[in-house]
Coordinates of C-alpha atoms in Angstrom, one line a residue:
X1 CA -28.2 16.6 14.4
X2 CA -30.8 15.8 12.1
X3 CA -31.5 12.7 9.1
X4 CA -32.0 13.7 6.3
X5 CA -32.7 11.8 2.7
X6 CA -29.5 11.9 0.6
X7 CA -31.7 14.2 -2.5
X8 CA -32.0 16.7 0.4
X9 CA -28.3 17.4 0.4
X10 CA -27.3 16.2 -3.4
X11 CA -28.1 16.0 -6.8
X12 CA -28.2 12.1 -7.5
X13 CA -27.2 10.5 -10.6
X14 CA -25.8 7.3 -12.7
X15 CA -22.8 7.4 -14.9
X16 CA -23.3 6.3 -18.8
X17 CA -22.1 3.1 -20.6
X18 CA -18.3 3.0 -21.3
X19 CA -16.7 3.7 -24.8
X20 CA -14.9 1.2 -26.9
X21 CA -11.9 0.2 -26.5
X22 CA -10.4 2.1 -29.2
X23 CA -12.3 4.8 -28.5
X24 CA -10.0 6.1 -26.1
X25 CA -6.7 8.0 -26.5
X26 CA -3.7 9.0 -24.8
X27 CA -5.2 12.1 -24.1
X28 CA -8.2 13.9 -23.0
X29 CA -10.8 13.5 -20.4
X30 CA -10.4 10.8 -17.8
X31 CA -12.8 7.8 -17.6
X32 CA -13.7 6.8 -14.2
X33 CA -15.5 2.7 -13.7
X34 CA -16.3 1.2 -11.4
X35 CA -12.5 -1.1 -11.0
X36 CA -10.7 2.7 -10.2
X37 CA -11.9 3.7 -7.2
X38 CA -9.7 1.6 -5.0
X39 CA -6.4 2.8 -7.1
X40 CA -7.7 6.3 -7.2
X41 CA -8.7 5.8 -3.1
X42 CA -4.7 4.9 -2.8
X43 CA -3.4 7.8 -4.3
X44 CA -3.4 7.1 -8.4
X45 CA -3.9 9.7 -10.0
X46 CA -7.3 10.4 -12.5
X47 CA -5.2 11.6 -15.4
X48 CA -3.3 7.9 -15.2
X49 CA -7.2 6.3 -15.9
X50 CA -8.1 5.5 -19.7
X51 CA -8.9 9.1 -21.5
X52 CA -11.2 9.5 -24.2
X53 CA -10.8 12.5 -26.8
X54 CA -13.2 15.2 -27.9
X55 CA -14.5 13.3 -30.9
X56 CA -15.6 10.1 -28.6
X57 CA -16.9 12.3 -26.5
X58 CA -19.1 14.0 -29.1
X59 CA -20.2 11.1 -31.1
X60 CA -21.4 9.4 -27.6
X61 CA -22.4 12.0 -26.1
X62 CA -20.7 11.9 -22.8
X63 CA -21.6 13.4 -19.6
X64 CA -18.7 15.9 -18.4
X65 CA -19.2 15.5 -13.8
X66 CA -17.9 18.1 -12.3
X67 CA -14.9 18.3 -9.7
X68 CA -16.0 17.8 -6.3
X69 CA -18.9 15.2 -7.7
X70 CA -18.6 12.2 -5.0
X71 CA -18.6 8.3 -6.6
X72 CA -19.5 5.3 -5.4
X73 CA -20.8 1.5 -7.1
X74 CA -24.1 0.9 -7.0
X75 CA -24.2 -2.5 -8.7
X76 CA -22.0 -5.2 -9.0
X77 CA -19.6 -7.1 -6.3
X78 CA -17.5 -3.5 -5.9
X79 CA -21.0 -2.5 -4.8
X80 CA -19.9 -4.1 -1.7
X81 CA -17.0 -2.9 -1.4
X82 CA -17.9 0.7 0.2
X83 CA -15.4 2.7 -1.6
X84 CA -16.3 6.2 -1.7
X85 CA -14.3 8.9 -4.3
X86 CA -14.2 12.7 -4.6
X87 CA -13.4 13.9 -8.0
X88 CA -10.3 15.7 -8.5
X89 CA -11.0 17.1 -11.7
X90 CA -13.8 16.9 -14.1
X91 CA -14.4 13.4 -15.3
X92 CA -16.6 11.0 -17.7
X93 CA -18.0 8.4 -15.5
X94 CA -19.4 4.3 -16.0
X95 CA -22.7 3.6 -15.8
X96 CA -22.3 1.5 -12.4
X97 CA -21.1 4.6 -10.3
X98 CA -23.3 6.9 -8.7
X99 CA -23.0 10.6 -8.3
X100 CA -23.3 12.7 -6.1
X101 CA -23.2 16.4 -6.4
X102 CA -23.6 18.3 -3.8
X103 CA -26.0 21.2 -3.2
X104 CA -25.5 24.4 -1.4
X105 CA -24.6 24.3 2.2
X106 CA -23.9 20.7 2.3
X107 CA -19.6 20.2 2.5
X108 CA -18.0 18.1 0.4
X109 CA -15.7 16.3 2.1
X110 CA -18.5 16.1 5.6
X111 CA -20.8 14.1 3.1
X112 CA -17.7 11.7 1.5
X113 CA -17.1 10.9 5.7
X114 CA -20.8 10.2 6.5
X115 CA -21.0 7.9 3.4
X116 CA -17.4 6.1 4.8
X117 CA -19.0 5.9 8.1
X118 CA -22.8 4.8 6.7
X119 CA -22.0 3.3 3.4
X120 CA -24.6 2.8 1.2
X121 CA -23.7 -0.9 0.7
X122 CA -26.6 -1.5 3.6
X123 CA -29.4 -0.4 0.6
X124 CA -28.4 -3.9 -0.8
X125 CA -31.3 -6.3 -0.4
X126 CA -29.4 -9.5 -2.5
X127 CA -25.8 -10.2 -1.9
X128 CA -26.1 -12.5 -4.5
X129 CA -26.9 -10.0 -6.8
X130 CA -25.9 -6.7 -5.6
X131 CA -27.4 -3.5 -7.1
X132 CA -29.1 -0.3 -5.6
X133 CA -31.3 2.1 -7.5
X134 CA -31.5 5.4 -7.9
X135 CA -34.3 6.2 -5.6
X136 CA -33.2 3.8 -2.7
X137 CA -30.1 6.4 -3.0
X138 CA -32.2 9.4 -2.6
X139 CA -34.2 8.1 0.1
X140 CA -31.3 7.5 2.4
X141 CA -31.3 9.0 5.9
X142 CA -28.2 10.0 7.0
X143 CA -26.7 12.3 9.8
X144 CA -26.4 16.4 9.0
X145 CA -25.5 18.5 11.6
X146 CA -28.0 22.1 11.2
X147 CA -25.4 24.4 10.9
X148 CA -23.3 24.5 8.0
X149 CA -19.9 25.3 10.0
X150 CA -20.4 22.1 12.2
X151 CA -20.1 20.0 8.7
X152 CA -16.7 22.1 8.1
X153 CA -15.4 21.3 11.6
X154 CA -16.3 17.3 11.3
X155 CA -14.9 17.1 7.8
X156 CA -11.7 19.1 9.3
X157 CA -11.3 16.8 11.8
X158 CA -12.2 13.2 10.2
X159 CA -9.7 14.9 7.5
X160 CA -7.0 14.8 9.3
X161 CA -7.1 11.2 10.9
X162 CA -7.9 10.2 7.5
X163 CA -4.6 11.9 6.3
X164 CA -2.7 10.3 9.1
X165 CA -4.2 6.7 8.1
X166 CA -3.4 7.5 4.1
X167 CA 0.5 8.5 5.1
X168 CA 0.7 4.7 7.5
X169 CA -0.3 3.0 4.3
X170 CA 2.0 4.9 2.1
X171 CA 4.6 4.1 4.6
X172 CA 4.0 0.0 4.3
X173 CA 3.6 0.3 0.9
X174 CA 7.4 1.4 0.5
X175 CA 8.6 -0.7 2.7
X176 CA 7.5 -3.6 0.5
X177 CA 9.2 -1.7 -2.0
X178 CA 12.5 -1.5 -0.5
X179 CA 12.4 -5.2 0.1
X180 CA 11.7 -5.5 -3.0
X181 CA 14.5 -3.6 -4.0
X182 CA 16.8 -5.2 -2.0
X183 CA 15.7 -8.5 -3.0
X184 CA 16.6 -7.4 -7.0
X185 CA 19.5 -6.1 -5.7
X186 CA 21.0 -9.7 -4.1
X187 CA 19.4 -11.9 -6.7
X188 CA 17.9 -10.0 -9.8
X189 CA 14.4 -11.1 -11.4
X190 CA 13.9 -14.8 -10.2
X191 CA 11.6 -15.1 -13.2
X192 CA 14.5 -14.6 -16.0
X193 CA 17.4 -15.5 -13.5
X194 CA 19.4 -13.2 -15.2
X195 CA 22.2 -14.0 -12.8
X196 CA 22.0 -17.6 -13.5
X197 CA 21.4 -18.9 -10.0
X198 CA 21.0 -22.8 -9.5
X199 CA 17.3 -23.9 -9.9
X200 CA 15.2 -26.0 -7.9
X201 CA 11.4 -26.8 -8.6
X202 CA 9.1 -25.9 -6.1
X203 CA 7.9 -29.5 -5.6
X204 CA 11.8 -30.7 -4.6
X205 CA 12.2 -28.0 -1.8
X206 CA 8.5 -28.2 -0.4
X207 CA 5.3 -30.2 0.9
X208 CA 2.8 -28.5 -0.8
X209 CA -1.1 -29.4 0.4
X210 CA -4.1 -28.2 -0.3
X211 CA -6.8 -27.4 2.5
X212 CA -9.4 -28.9 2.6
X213 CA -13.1 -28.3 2.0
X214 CA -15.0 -25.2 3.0
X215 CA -18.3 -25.8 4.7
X216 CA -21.1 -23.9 3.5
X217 CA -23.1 -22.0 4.2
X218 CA -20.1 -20.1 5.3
X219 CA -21.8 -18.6 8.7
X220 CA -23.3 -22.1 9.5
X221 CA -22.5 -22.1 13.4
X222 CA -22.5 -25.8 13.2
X223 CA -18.9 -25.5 11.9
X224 CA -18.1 -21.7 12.8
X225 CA -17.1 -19.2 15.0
X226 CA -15.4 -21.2 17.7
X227 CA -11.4 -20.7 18.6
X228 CA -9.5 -21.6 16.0
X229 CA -8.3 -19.4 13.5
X230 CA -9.8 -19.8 9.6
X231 CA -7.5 -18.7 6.7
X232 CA -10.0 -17.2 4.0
X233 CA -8.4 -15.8 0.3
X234 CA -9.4 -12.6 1.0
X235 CA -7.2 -12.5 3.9
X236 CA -4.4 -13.2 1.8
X237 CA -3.7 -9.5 0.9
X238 CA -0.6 -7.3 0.2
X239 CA -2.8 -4.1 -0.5
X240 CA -1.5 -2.9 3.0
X241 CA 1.8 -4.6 2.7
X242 CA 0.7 -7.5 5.3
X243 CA -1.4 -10.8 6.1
X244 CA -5.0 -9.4 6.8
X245 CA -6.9 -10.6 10.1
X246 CA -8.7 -13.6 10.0
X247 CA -12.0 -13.0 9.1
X248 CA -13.6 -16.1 10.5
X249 CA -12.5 -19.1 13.3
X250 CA -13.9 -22.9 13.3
X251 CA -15.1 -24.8 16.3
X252 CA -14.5 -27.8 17.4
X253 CA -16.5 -29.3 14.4
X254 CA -15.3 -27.3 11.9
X255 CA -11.6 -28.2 12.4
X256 CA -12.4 -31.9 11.4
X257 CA -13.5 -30.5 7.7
X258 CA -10.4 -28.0 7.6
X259 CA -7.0 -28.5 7.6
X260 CA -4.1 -27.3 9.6
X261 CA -1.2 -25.1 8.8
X262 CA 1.7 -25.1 11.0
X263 CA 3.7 -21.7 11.8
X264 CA 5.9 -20.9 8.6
X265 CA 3.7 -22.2 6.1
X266 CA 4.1 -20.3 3.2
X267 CA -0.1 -19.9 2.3
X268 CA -1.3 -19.0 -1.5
X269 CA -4.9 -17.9 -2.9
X270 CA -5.7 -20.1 -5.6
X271 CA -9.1 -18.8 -6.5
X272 CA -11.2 -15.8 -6.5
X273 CA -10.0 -11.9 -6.7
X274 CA -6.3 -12.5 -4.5
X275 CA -5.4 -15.4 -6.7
X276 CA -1.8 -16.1 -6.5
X277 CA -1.2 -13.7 -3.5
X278 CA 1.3 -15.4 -0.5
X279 CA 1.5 -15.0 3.3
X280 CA 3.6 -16.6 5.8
X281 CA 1.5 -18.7 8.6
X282 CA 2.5 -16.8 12.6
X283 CA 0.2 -18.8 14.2
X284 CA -1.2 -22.5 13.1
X285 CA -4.2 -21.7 11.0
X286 CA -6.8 -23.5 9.6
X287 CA -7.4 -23.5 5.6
X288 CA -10.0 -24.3 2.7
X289 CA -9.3 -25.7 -0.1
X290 CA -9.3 -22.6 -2.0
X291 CA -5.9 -21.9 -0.2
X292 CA -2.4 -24.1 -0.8
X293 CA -0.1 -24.7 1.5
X294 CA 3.4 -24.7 1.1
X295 CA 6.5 -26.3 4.0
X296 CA 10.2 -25.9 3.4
X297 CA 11.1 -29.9 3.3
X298 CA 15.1 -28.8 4.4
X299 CA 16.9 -26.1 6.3
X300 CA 15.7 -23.5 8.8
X301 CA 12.2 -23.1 7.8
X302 CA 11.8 -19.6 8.9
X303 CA 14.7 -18.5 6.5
X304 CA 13.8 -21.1 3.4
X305 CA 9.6 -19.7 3.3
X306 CA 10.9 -16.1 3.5
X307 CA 12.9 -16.5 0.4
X308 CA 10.5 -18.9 -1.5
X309 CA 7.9 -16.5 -0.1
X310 CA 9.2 -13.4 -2.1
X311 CA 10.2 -15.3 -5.0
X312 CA 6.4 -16.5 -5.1
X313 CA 5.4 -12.9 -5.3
X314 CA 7.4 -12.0 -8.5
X315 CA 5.5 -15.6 -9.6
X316 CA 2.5 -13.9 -9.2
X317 CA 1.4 -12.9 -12.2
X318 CA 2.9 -15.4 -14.4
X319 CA 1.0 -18.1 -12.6
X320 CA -2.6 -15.9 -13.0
X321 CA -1.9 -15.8 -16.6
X322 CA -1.0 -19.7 -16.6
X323 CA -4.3 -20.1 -13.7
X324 CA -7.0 -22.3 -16.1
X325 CA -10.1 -21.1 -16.5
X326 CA -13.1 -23.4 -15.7
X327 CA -16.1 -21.7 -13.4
X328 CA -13.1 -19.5 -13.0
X329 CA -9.5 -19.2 -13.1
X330 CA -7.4 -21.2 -10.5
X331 CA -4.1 -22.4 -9.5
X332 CA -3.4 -26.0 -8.6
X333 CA -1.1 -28.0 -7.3
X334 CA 0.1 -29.3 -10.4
X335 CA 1.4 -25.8 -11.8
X336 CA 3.1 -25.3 -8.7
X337 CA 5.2 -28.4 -8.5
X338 CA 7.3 -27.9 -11.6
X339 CA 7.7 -24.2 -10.8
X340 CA 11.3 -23.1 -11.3
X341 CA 12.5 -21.4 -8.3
X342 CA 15.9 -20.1 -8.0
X343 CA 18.3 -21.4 -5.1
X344 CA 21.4 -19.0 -4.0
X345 CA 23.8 -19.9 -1.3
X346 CA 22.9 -20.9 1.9
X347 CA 24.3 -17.5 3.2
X348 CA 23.1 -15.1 0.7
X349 CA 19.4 -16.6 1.8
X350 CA 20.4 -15.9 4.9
X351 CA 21.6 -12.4 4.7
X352 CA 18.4 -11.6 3.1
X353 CA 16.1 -13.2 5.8
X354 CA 18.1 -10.8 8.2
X355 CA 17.2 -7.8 5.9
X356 CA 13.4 -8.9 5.9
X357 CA 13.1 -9.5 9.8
X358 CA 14.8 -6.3 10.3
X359 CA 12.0 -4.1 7.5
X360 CA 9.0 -6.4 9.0
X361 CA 10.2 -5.2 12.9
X362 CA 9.7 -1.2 11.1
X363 CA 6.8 -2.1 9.6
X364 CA 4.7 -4.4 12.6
X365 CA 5.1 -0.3 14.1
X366 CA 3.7 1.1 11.9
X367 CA 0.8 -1.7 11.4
X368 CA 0.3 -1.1 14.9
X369 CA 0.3 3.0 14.7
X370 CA -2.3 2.0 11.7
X371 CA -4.4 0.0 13.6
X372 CA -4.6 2.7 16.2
X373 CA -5.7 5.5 13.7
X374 CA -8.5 3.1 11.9
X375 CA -10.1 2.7 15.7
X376 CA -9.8 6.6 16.4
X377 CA -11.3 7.3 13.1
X378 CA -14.1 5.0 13.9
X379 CA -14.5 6.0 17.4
X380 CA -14.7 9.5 16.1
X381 CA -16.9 9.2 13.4
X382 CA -19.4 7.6 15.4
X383 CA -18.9 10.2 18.4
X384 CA -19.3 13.0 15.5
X385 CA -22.3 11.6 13.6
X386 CA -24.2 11.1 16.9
X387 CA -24.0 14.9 18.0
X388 CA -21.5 13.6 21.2
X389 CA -18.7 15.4 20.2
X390 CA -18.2 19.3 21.6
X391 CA -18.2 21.0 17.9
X392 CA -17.2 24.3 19.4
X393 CA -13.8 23.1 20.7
X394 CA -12.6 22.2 17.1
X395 CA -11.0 24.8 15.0
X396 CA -12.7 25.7 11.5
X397 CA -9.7 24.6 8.7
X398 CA -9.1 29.1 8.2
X399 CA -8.8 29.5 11.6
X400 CA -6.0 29.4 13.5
X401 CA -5.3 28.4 17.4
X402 CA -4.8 31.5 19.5
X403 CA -1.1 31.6 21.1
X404 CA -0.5 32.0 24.7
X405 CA 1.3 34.7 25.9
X406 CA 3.9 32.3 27.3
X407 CA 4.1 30.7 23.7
X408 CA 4.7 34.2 22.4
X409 CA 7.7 35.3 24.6
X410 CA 9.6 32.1 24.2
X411 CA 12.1 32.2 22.0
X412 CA 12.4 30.0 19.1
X413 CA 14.6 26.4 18.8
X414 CA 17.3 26.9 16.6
X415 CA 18.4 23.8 14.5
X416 CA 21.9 22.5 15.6
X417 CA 24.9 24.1 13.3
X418 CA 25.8 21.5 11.5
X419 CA 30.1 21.2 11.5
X420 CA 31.2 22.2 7.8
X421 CA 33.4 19.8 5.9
X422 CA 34.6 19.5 2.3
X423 CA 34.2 16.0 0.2
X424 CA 38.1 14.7 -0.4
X425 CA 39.5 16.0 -3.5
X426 CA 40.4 12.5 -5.6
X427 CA 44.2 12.3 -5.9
X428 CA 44.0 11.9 -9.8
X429 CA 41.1 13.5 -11.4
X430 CA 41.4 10.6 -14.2
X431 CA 39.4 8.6 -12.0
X432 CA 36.2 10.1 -13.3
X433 CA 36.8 9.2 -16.9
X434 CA 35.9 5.4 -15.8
X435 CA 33.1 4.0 -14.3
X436 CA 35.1 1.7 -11.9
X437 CA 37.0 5.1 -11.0
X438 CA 34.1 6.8 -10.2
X439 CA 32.3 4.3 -8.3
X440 CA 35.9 4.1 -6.1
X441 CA 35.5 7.8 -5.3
X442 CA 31.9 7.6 -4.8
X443 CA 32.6 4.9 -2.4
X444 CA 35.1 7.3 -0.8
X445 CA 33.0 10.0 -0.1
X446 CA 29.6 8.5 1.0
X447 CA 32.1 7.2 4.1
X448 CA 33.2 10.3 4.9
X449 CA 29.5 12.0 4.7
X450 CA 28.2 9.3 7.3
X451 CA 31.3 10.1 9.5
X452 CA 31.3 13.9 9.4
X453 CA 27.7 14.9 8.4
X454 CA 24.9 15.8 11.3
X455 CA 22.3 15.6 8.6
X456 CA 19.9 12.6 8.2
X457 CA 21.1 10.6 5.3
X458 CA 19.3 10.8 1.9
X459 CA 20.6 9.6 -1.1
X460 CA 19.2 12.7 -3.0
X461 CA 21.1 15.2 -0.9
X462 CA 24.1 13.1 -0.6
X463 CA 24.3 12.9 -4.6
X464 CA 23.4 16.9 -4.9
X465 CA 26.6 17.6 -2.7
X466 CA 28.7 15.3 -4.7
X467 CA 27.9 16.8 -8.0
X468 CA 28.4 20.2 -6.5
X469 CA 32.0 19.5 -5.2
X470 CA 32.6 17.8 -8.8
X471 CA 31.6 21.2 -10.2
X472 CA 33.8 22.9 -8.1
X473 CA 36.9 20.6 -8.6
X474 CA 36.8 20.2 -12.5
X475 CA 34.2 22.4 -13.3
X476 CA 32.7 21.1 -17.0
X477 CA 35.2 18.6 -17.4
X478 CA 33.6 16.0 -15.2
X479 CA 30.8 13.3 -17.0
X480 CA 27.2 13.4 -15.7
X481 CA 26.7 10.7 -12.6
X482 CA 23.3 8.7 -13.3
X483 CA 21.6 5.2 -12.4
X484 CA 25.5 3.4 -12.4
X485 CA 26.3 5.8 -9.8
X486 CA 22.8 5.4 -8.1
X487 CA 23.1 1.7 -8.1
X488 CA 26.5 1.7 -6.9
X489 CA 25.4 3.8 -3.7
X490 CA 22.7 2.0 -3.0
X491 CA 24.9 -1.3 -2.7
X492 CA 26.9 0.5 -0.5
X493 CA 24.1 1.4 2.2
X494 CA 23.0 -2.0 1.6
X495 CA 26.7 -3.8 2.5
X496 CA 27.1 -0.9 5.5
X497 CA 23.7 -2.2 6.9
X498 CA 24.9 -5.7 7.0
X499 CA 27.9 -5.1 8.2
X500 CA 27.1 -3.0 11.0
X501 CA 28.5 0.2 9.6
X502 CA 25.4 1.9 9.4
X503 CA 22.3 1.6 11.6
X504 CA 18.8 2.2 10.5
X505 CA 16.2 3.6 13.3
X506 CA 12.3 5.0 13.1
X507 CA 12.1 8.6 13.5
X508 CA 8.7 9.2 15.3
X509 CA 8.7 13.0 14.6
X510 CA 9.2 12.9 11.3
X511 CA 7.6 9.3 10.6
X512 CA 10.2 7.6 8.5
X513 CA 13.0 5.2 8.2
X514 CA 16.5 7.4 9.0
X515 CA 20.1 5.9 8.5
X516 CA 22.9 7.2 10.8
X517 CA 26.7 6.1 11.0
X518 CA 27.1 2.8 13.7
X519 CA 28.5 4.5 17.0
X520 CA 31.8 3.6 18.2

């Protein structure tokens, strides 16, 4: 494996400046800047960007890059961020994106995992003031293997880890949504209390401190990189559904400049990109004073910051749009105070603690199966780019794995036969002409699926069969079920979970959540 300059490989080039605001339309061809990679890196898709018609198009005379064309930042702070993009479709792109197109014989998706793996973030001589031009880009030396198939076999490979790391993330990311579910579900929109739940400020239910000041420069060893763990606001990041690693400790030194958190202190970003973002505290942790830290004053603390945590984060962005803006917008400890937070029973905070321990025990396995796919990428990335790995050994993505004549002669594993069973036919059909009547029978039924069905429960299927009896019963004489009927099952797994009724277990084959009837 050989270096070769970037211009070697690709066609190199710099987006244009962005239309007007209304310029743009709700339709035509998507606009990529530099703010979209990460949502179009997490699965958004391009057509969801801002979209500029024909006639903008003309009159600036936009640049049309081609699918396949690879995007990254080449000035600015996302410049640092080393996101690296593959257009989907065709695309008008801002000026602070570089493009890549690449020539014949160089793959695609082998040059977007050699630019992950050697980003071109190192070009940048001035943190201060990122930026990297056009010929530093075509001067960069990175790894190509000589023969084209190699660079199908890497990409194939990387590929695949890279899937397996994009499904883990998906994974967290609806678990926090199921909480969050659940949470609307008990308690409705803390912010309009709909429900009208008692109310308690912030300031009468919790100590809230702020750290205290950050030592700069911030890799001075005089105060850092000794044992004791550093909070940052970066760290303080839901964008993979958890509290990020601590990105820096303090030494002895440092902790006299810092202050200390203890464990189930609710922490909050005040300043800088994760303004307003919360975390609970696992392990005491220093903090700055760009970070705010908020104690329980009365109850169990564990349950009180997990339900003043998660009404914090429907807070969010109601406090950045109260944050006042000086050298930049903040949060301080006066706007928190005053905040109104809502206060259910004792019990009902309870039961939702229970839910949240029980969704964070899922989701610390799949943070850890995460964890485990980032290092293998890495290890193999750097095994790959180096020439180490054995090339030969990995399939090319058309080719398929020979099978063994053992393979071949065993027969295949038939799927259990699942036990047929009707729903119950209601004992007065006037029961679906009202929505209390309908939610009785649907409560009826979903029982006797969990007892009798073999099938993995989903609420799709579950509402597909119990349409399709309703057909068969009454034929056109029965109403359409919808979101009342939706909601009404979903309070039903809900209640079954805490009661025990239903358990909820992680299927490793099929890598998801799966709810079975309780044994017994």
């Amino acid at each position: 494996m050989k270096k070769v300059p970037l211009e070697k490989i690709a066609t190199i080039s710099a987006g244009q400046g962005a239309p007007k605001q209304n310029e743009f339309s709700g339709n035509g061809i998507p606009f990529v800047r530099a703010g979209s990679l990460e949502d179009l890196i997490l699965g958004k898709k391009e057509t969801d960007l801002e979209l500029v018609p024909v006639e903008t198009t003309k009159k600036r005379k936009l640049k049309l890059y081609p699918k396949g064309s690879i995007l990254f930042a080449k000035s600015g702070m996302s410049a640092t961020k080393d996101r690296i993009y593959v257009l989907k479709n065709s695309a008008h792109v801002v000026s602070h994106l570089a493009i890549l197109k690449p020539k014949k014989n160089t793959h695609t998706e082998y040059l977007k995992h050699v630019l992950i793996q050697f980003p071109p973030s190192i070009l940048i001589k001035d943190p201060a003031y990122p930026s990297i031009s056009l010929d530093e880009i075509r001067g960069y030396n990175i790894p190509v293997p000589e023969e084209f198939e190699d660079q199908k076999r890497i990409a194939h490979l990387l590929g695949k880890v890279e899937g397996l790391i994009s499904r883990r993330k998906q994974h967290l990311q609806q678990l926090d949504d199921l909480l969050k579910s659940v949470f609307l579900e008990m308690f409705g929109n803390p912010v309009r209390n709909e429900n009208g739940w008692r109310i308690e400020s912030l300031g009468d239910l919790a100590n809230i401190e702020r750290g205290r000041f950050s030592p700069r420069p911030r890799n001075d060893p005089k105060y850092y990189g000794g044992l004791y763990p550093f909070i940052q606001t970066g760290d303080i990041s839901r964008s993979d559904g958890r509290l990020r690693d601590y990105t820096q400790t303090l030494n002895e030194f440092g902790i006299k400049v810092s202050k200390e958190f203890k464990v189930g202190t609710i922490v909050i970003a005040i300043v800088g990109a994760t303004i307003g973002e919360t975390a609970i505290l696992e392990i005491p942790t220093y903090a700055p004073d760009s970070v705010i830290g908020i104690t329980p004053k009365k109850g169990k603390k564990e349950t009180e910051s997990v339900f003043i945590e998660f009404v914090l984060r429907f807070w969010k962005p109601v406090l950045r749009d109260r944050a006042p803006e000086a050298a930049r917008a903040n949060i301080n400890i006066q706007t928190l105070r005053p905040l109104p937070i809502i206060w259910p029973q004792n019990e009902n905070r309870k039961k939702f603690a229970i839910i949240v321990a029980k969704i964070e025990g899922i989701k610390s396995r799949y943070q850890q199966s995460l964890t485990d796919l980032e290092h293998l990428y890495g290890a193999l990335s750097q095994k790959a780019f180096k020439g180490e790995l054995d090339l030969s050994r990995i399939p090319l993505p058309t080719e398929k794995l020979p099978i063994s004549q053992e393979e071949k002669t065993e027969p295949e594993a038939k799927p259990p036969e699942k036990t047929p069973f009707e729903l119950p036919t209601p004992a007065d059909f006037s029961v679906l002409q009202s929505l209390k009547g309908r939610k009785a029978l649907l409560d009826q039924w979903v029982s006797v699926w969990f007892k009798q069905s073999q099938a993995i429960f989903t609420a799709q299927d579950f509402m597909e069969t119990a349409r399709q009896r309703l057909w068969d019963l009454a034929e056109d004489e029965i109403p359409d079920w919808g979101a009342a009927e939706y909601d009404e099952l979903k309070a039903w797994v809900f209640k079954a979970l805490e009661q025990g009724g239903l358990t909820q277990t992680y299927d490793d084959a099929d890598n998801r959540v799966q709810l079975n009837a309780a044994k017994g």
